[in-house]
mmCIF file of C-alpha atoms and ligand atoms in Angstrom:
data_model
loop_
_atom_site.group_PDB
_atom_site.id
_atom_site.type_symbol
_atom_site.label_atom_id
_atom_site.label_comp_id
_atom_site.label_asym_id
_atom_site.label_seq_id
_atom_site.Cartn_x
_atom_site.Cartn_y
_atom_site.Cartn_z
ATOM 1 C CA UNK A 11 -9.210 25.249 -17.422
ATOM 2 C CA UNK A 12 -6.755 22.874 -18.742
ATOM 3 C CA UNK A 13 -3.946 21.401 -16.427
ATOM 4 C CA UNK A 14 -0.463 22.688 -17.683
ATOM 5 C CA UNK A 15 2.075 18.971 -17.338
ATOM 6 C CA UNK A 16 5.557 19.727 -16.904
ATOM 7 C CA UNK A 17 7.669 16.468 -16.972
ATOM 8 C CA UNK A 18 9.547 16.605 -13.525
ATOM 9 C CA UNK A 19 13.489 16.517 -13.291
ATOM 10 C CA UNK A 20 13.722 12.793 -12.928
ATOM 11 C CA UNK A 21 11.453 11.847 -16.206
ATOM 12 C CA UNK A 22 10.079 9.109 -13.772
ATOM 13 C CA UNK A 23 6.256 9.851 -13.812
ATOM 14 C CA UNK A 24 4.543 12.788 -15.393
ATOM 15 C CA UNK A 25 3.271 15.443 -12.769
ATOM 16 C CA UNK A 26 0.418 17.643 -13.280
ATOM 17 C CA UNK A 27 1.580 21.095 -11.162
ATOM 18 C CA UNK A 28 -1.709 21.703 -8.788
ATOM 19 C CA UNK A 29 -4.329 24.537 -9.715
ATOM 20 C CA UNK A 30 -5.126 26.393 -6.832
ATOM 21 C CA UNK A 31 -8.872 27.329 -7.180
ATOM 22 C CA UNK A 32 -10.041 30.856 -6.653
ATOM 23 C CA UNK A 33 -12.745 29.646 -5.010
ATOM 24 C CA UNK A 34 -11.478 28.123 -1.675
ATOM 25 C CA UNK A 35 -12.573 24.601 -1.253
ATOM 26 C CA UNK A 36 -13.385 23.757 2.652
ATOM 27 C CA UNK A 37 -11.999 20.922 4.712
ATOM 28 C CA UNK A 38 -15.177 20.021 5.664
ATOM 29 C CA UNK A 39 -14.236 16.217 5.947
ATOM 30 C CA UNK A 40 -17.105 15.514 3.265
ATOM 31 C CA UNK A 41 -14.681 15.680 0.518
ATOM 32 C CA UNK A 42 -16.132 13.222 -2.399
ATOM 33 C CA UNK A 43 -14.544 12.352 -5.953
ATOM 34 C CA UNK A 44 -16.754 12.077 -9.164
ATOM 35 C CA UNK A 45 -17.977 8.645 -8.574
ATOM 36 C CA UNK A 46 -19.267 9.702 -4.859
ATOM 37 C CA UNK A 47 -16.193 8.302 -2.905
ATOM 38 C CA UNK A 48 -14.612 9.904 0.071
ATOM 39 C CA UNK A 49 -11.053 10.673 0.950
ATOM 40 C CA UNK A 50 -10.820 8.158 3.957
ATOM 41 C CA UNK A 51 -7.374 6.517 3.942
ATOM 42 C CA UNK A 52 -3.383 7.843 2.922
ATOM 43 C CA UNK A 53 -0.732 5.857 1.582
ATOM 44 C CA UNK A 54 2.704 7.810 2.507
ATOM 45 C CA UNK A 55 5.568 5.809 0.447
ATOM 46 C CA UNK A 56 8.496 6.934 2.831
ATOM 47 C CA UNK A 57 11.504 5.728 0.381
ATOM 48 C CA UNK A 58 11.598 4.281 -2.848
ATOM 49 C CA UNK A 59 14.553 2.021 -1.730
ATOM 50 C CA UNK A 60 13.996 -1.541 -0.701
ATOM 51 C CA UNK A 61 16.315 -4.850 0.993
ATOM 52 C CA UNK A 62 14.092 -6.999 -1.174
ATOM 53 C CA UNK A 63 13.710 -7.279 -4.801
ATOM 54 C CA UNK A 64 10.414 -9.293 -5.393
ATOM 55 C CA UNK A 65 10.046 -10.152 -8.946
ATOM 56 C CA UNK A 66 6.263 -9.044 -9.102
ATOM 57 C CA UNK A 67 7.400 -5.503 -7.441
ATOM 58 C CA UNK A 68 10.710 -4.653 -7.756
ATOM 59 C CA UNK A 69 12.541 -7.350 -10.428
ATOM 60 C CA UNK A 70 16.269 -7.762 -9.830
ATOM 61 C CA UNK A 71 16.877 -7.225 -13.604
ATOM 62 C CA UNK A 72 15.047 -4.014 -13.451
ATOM 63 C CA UNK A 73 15.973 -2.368 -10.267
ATOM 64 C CA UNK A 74 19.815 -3.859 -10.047
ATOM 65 C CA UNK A 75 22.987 -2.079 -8.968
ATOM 66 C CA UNK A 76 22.610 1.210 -11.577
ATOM 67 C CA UNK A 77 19.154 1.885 -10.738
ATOM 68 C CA UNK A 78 19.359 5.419 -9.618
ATOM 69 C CA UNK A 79 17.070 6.005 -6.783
ATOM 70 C CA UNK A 80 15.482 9.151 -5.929
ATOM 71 C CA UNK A 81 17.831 11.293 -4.263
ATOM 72 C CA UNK A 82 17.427 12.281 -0.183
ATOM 73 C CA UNK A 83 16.815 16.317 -1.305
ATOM 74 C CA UNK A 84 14.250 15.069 -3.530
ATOM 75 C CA UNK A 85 12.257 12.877 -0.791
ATOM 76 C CA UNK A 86 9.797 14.885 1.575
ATOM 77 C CA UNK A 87 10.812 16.033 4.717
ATOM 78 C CA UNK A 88 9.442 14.534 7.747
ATOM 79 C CA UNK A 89 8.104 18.131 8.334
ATOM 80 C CA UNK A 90 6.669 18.321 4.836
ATOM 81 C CA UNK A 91 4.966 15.155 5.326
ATOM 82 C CA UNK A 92 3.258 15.690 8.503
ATOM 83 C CA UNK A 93 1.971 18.983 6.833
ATOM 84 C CA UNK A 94 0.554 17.295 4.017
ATOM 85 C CA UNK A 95 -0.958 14.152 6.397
ATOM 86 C CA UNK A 96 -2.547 17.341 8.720
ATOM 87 C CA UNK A 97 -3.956 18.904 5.444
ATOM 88 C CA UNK A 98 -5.355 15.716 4.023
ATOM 89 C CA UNK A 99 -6.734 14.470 7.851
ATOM 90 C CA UNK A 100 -8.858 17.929 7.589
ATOM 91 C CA UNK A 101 -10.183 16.626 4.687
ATOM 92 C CA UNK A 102 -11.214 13.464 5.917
ATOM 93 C CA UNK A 103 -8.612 11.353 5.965
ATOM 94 C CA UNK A 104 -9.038 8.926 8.899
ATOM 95 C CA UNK A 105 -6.265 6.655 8.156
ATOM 96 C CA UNK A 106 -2.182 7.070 7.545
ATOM 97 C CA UNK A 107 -0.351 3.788 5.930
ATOM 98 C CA UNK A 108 3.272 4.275 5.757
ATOM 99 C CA UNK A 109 4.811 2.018 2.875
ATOM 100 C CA UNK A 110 7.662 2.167 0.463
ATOM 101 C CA UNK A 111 9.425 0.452 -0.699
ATOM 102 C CA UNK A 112 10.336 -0.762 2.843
ATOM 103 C CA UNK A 113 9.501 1.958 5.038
ATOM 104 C CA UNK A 114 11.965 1.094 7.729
ATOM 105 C CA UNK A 115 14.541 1.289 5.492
ATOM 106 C CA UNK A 116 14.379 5.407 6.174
ATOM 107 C CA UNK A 117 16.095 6.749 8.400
ATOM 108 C CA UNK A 118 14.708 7.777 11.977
ATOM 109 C CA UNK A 119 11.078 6.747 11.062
ATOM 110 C CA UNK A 120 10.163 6.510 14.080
ATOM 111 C CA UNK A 121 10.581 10.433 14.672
ATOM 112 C CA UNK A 122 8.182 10.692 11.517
ATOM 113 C CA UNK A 123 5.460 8.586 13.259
ATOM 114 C CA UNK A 124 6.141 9.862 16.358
ATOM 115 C CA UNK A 125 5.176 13.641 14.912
ATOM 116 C CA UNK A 126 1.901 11.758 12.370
ATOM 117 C CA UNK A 127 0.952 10.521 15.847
ATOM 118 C CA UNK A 128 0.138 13.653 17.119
ATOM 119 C CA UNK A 129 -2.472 14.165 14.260
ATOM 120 C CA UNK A 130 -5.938 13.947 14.526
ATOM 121 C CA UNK A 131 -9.531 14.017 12.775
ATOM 122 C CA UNK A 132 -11.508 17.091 12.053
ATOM 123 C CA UNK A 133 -13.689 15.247 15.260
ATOM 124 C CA UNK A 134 -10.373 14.727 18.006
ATOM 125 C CA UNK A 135 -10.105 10.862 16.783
ATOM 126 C CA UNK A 136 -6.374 9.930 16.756
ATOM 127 C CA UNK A 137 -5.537 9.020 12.845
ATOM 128 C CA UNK A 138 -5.365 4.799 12.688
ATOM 129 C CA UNK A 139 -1.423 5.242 11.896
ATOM 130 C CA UNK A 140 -0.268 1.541 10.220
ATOM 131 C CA UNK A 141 2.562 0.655 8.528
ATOM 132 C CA UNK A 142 3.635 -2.077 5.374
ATOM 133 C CA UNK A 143 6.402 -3.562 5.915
ATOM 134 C CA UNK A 144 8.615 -6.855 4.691
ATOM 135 C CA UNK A 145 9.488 -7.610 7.957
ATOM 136 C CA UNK A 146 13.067 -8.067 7.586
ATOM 137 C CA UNK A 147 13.850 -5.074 10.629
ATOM 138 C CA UNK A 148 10.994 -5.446 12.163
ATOM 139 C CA UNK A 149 12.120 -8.018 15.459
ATOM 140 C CA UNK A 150 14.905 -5.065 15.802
ATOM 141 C CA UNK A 151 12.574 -2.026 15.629
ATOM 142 C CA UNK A 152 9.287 -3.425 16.771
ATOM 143 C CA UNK A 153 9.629 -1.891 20.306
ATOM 144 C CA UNK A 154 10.638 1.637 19.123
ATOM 145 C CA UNK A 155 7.929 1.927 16.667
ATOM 146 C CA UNK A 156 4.914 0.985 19.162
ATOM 147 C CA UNK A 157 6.925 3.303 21.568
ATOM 148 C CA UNK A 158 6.796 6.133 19.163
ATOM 149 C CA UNK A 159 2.904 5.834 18.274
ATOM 150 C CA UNK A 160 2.418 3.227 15.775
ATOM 151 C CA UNK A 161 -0.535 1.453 16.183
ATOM 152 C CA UNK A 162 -0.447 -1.465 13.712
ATOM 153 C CA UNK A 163 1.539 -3.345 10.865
ATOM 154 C CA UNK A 164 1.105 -4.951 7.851
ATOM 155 C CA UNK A 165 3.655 -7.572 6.829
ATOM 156 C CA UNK A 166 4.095 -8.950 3.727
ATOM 157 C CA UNK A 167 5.399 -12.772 3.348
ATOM 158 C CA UNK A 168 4.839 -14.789 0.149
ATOM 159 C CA UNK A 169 5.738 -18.345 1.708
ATOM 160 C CA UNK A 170 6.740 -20.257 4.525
ATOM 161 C CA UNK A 171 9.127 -22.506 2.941
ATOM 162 C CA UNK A 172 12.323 -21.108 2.683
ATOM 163 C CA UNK A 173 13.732 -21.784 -0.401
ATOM 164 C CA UNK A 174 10.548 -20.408 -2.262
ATOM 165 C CA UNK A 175 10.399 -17.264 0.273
ATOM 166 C CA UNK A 176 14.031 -16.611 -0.851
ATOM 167 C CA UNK A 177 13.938 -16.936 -4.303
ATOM 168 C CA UNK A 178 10.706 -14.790 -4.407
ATOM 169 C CA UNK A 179 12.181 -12.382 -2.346
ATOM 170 C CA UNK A 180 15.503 -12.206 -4.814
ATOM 171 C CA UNK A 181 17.606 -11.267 -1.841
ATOM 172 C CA UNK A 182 18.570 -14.661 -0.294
ATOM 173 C CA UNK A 183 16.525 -13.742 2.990
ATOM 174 C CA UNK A 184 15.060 -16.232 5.452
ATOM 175 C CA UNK A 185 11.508 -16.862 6.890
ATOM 176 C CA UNK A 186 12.393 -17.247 10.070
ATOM 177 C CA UNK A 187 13.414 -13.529 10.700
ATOM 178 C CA UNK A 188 10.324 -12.426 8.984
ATOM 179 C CA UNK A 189 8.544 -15.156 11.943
ATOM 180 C CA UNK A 190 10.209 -13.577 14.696
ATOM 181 C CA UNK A 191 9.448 -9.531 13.444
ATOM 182 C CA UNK A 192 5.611 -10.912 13.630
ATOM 183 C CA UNK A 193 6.106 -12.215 16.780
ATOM 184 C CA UNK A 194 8.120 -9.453 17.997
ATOM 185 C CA UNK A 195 5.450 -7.227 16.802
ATOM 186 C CA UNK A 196 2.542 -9.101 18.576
ATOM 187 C CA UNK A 197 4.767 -8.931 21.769
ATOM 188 C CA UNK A 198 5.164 -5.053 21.671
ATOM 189 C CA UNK A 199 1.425 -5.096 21.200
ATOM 190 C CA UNK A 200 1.304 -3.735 17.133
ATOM 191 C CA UNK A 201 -2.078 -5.848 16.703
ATOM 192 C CA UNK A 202 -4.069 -6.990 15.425
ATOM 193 C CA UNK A 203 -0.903 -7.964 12.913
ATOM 194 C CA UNK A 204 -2.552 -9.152 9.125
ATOM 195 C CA UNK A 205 0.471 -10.900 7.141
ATOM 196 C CA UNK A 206 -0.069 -10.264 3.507
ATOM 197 C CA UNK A 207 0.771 -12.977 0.740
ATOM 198 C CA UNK A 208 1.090 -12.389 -3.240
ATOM 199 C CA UNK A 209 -0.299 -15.619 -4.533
ATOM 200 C CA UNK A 210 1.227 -16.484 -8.011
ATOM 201 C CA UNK A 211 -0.292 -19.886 -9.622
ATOM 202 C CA UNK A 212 2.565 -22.067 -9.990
ATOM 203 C CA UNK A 213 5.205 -19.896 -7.777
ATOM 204 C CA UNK A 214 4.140 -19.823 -4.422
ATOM 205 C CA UNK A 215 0.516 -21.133 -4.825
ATOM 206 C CA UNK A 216 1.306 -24.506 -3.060
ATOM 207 C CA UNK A 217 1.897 -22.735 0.022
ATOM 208 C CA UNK A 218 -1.521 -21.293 0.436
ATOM 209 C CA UNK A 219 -2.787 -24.035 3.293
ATOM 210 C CA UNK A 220 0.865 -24.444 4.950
ATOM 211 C CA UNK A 221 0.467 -20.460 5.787
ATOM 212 C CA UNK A 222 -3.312 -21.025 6.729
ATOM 213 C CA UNK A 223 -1.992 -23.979 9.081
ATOM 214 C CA UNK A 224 0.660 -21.865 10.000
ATOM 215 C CA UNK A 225 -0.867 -18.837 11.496
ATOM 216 C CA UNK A 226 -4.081 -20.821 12.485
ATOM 217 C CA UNK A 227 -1.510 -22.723 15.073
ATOM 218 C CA UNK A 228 0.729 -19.821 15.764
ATOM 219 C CA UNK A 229 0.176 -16.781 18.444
ATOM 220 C CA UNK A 230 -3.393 -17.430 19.280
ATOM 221 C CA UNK A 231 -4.610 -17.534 15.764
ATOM 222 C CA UNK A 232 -4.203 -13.631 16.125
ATOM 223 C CA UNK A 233 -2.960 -13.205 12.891
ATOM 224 C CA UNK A 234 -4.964 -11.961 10.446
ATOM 225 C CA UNK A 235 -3.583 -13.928 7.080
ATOM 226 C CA UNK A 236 -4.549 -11.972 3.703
ATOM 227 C CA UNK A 237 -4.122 -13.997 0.155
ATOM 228 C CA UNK A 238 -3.366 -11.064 -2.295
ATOM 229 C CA UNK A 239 -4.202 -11.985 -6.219
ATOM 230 C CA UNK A 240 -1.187 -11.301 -8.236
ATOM 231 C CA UNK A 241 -1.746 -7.870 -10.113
ATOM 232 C CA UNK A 242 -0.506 -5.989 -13.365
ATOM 233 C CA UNK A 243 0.985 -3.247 -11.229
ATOM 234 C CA UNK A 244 3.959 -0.862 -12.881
ATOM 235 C CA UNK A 245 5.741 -1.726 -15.862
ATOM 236 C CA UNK A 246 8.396 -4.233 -14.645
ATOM 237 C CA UNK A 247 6.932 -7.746 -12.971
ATOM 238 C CA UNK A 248 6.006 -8.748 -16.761
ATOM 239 C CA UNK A 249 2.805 -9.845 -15.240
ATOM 240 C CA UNK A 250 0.271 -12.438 -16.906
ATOM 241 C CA UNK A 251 -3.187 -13.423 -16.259
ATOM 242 C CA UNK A 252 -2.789 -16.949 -16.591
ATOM 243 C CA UNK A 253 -0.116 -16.075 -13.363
ATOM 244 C CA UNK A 254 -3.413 -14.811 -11.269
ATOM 245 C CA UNK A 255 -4.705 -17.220 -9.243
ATOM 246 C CA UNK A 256 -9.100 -16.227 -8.328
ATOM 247 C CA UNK A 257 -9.483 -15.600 -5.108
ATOM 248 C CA UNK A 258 -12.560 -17.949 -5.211
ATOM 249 C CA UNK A 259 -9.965 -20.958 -5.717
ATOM 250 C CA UNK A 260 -8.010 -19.749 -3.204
ATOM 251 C CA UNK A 261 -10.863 -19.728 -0.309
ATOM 252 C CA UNK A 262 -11.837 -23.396 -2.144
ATOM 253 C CA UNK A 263 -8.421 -24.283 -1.428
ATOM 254 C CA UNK A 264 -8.386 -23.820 2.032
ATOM 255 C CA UNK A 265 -12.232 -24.430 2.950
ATOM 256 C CA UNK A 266 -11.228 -27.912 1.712
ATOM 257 C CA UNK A 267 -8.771 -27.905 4.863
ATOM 258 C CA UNK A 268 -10.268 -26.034 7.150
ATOM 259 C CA UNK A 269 -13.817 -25.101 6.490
ATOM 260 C CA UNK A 270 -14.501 -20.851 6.509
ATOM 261 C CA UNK A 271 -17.709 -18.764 6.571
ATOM 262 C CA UNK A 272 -17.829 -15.452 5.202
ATOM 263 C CA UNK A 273 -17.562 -12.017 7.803
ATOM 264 C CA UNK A 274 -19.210 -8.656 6.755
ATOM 265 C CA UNK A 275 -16.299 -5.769 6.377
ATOM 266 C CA UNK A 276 -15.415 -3.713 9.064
ATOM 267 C CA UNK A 277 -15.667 -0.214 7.213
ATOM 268 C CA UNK A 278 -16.765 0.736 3.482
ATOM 269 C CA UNK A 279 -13.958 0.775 1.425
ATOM 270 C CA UNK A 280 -12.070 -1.911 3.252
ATOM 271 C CA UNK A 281 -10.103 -3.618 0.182
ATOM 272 C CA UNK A 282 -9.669 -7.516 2.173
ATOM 273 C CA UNK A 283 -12.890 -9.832 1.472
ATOM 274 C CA UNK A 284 -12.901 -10.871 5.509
ATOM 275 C CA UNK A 285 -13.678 -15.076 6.396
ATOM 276 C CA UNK A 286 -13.514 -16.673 9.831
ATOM 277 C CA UNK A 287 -12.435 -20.218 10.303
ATOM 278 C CA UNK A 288 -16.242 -22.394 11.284
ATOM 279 C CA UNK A 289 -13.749 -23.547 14.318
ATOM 280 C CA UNK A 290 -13.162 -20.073 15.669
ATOM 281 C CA UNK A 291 -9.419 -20.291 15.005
ATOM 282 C CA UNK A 292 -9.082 -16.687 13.810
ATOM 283 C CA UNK A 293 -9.526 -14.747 10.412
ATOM 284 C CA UNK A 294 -8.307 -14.724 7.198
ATOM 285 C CA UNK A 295 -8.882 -12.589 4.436
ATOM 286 C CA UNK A 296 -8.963 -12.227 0.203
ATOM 287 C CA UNK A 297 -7.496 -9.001 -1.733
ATOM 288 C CA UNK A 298 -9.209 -9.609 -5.205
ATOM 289 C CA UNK A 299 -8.027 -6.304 -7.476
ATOM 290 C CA UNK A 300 -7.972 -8.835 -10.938
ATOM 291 C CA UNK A 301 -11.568 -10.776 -10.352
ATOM 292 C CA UNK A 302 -13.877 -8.959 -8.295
ATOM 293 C CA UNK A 303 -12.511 -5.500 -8.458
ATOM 294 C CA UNK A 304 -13.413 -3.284 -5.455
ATOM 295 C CA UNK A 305 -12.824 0.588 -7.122
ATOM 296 C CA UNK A 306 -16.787 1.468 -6.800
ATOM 297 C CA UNK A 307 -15.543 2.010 -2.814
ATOM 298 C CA UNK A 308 -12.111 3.013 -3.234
ATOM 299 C CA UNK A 309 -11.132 5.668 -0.691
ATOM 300 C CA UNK A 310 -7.624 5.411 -1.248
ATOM 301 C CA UNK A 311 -4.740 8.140 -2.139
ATOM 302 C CA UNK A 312 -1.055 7.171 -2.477
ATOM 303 C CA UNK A 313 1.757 10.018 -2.049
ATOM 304 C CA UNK A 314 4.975 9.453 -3.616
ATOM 305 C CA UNK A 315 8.188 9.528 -1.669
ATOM 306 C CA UNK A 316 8.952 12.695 -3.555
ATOM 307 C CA UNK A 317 5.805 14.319 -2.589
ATOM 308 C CA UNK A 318 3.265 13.272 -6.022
ATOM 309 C CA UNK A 319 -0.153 12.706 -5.404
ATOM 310 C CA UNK A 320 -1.637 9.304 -7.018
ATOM 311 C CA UNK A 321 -5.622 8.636 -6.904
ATOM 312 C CA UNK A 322 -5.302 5.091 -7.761
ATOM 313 C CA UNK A 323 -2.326 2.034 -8.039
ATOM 314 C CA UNK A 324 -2.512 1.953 -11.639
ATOM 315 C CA UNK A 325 -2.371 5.585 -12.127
ATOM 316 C CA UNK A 326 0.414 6.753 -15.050
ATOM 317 C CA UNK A 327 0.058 10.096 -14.141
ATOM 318 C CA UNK A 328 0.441 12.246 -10.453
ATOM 319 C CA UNK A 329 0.226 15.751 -8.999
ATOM 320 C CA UNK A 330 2.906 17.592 -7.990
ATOM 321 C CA UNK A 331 2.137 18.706 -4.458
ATOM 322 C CA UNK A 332 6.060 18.954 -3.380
ATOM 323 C CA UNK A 333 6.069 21.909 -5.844
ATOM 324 C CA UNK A 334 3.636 24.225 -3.637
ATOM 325 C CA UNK A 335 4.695 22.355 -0.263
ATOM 326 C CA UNK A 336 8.104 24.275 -1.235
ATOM 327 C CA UNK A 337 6.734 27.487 -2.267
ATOM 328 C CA UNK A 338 4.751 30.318 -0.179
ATOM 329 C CA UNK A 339 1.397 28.896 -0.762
ATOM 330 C CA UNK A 340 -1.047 28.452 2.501
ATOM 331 C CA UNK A 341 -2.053 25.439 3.877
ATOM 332 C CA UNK A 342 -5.457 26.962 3.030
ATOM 333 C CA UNK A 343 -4.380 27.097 -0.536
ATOM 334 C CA UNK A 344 -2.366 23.612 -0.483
ATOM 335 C CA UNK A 345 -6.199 22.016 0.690
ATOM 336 C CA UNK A 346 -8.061 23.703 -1.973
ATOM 337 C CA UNK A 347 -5.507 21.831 -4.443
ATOM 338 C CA UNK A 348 -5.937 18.776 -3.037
ATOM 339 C CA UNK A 349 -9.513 19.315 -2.755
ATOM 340 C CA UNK A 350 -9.691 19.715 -6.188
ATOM 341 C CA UNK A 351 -8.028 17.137 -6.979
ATOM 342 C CA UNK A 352 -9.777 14.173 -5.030
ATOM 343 C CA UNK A 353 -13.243 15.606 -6.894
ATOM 344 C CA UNK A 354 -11.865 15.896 -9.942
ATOM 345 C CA UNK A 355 -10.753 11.917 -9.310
ATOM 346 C CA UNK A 356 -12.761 9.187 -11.441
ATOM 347 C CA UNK A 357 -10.209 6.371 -11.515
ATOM 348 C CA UNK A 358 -11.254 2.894 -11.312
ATOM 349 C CA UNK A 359 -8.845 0.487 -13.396
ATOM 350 C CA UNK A 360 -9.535 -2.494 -11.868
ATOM 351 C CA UNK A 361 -12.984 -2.174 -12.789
ATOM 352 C CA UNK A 362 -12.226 -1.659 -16.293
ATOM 353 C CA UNK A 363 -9.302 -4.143 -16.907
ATOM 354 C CA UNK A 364 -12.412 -6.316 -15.851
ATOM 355 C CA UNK A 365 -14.174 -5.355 -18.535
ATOM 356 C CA UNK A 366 -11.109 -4.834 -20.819
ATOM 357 C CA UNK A 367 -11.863 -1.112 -21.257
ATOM 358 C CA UNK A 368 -8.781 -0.215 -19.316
ATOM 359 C CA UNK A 369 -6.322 2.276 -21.312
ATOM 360 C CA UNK A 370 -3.259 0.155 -21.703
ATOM 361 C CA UNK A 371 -2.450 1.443 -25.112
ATOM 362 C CA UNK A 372 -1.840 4.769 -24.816
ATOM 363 C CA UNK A 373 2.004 4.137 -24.136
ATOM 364 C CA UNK A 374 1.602 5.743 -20.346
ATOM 365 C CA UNK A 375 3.322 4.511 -17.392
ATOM 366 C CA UNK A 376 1.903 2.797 -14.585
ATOM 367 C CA UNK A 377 3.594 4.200 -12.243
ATOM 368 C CA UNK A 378 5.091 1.420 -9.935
ATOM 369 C CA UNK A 379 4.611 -0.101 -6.667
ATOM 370 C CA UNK A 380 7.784 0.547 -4.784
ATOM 371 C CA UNK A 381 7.116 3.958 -5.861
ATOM 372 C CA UNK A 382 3.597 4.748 -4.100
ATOM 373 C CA UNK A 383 3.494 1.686 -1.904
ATOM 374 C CA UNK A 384 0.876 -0.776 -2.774
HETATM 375 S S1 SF4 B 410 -7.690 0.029 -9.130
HETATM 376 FE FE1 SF4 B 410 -7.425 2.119 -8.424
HETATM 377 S S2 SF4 B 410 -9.484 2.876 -8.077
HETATM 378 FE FE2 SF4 B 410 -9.610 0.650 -8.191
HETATM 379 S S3 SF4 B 410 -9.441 -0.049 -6.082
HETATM 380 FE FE3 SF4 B 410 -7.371 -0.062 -6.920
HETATM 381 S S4 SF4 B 410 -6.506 1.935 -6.391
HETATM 382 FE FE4 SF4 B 410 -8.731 2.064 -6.134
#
């Protein structure tokens, strides 16, 4: 049965509109995609908007003052998110990261996580409900979003010096408010915190052991520091590969400092390569998507602000699950469509820009980061 594509009002991203199988397909929680992978972890991008304009995400000259973002009737409701989280959690969905953009850029989140909170697994587990964020609001909301059920964050900071931070960040803003969100965060008890850093060779690359010293000196060693390489995501950040710095130099780099053993994962599917300091002072971890792809246990779906379904980063092409979230269809029905989907799902791009099979000439639009979340 071929899928019938209807280009959605906005022209952004190509939306296939859901089949809903005759056949019922059960949310057993053992929900598995061609290549054998479950449906373990949610991305929910909250707003397309962001305070930041990072060159490998969101470039100034791209996303400047006539960008037209999506418009608030077009974004999901907090009810029609919560719906869709409770549909894919019966499914087997254990985990909920809200991104964005910056996710705390949306109005009244905390009422959204506040009603994800109440979720649960098809077993009574509460959902592990994180959040991404740039950290620029977080000292201010810190408090309010552990209040309202958030368990953990994610912050993203690309150096500790502030003129690099602030020219990578294209908005002028300083480290030191990004510092005291962390701490705020680690004071309100949103732990254990990982900061997350893009490394670009000859950008910010420099600043790989200041950050190491940094957060091996600062709260405890709590914080868990991640080293991201720099990745061909979207259309936009004009990305090359002589820009990627391996995540085996990077681990060189700061073994040569301050010497680190490898940890095993804590879950299948867990996208950080995890290493402990040899002195005990904390944990830091790799995110390799350009030189040791990680797609063969990729449990990951993205959902667009607007309410598109994404089975992978790169994808160029989405499902349209806002279109029967606003019609009469069942939640029975919605889960068969979903269910569908996820086994109909074979992506794995990393893996074959690895092996230069990956599709980039058919003219198709990665759909970009700020879009889906990363
Ligand atoms: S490239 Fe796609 S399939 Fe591979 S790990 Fe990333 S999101 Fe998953």
């Amino acid at each position: 049965m071929t899928e019938r594509v209807i280009p959605i009002a906005d022209q952004r991203y190509a939306a296939a509109l859901p089949h809903i199988p005759t056949l019922p397909i059960a949310s057993t929680g053992l929900l598995a995609d061609t290549l054998g992978r479950p449906l373990r972890d949610l991305r929910i991008s909250v707003t397309d908007r962001c305070n930041f304009r990072c060159g490998y995400c969101m470039p100034k000259e791209v996303f400047d003052k006539n960008y037209q973002f999506l418009p608030q009737g077009s974004l999901l409701s907090f009810e029609e998110i919560t719906r869709t989280a409770r549909l894919f959690a019966a499914h087997g969905v254990q985990k909920i990261r809200l991104t964005g953009g910056e996710p705390l850029l949306r109005k009244n989140i905390e009422v959204l996580i506040a009603m994800l909170s109440e979720l649960a697994t098809p077993d009574g587990e509460p959902l592990d409900l994180t959040l991404t964020t740039n950290g620029s609001l977080l000292a201010k909301k810190a408090q309010a979003l552990k209040d309202a059920g958030l368990q953990r964050v994610t912050v993203s900071l690309d150096a500790l010096d502030d003129g690099i931070f602030r020219r990578m960040n294209d908005a002028d803003f300083p480290v030191a408010d990004v510092l005291a969100g962390i701490e705020a965060a680690e004071r309100v008890g949103l732990g254990p915190i990982k900061v997350n850093m893009v490394v670009q060779r000859g950008t910010n690359d420099h600043q790989i052991v200041p950050m190491a010293q940094h957060f091996r000196e600062h709260l405890g060693g709590k914080i868990i520091l991640r080293f991201i390489e720099y990745m061909d995501v979207g259309e936009t950040n004009g990305w090359r590969m002589d820009q990627v710095l391996p995540s085996a130099q990077v681990i060189a780099r700061i073994h040569d400092a301050f010497p680190v053993r490898a940890i095993d994962a804590n879950y299948t599917g867990e996208t950080a390569e995890r290493w402990r300091y040899a002195d005990g002072r904390g944990e830091l971890g790799v995110i390799s998507s350009v030189t040791q792809a990680f797609c063969h246990d990729c449990n990951r779906a993205r959902l667009s602000t607007e309410g598109k379904l994404f089975l992978c980063l790169f994808a160029t092409q989405g499902h349209d699950l806002r279109s029967l979230l606003r019609s009469d269809y069942s939640d029975e029905q919605i889960a068969s469509a979903i269910g569908l989907i996820w086994q109909g799902r074979g992506d794995r791009y990393s893996e074959l820009r690895a092996s230069q099979q990956a599709d980039t000439g058919s003219g198709a639009k990665r759909v970009e980061m700020h879009y889906i979340g990363g």
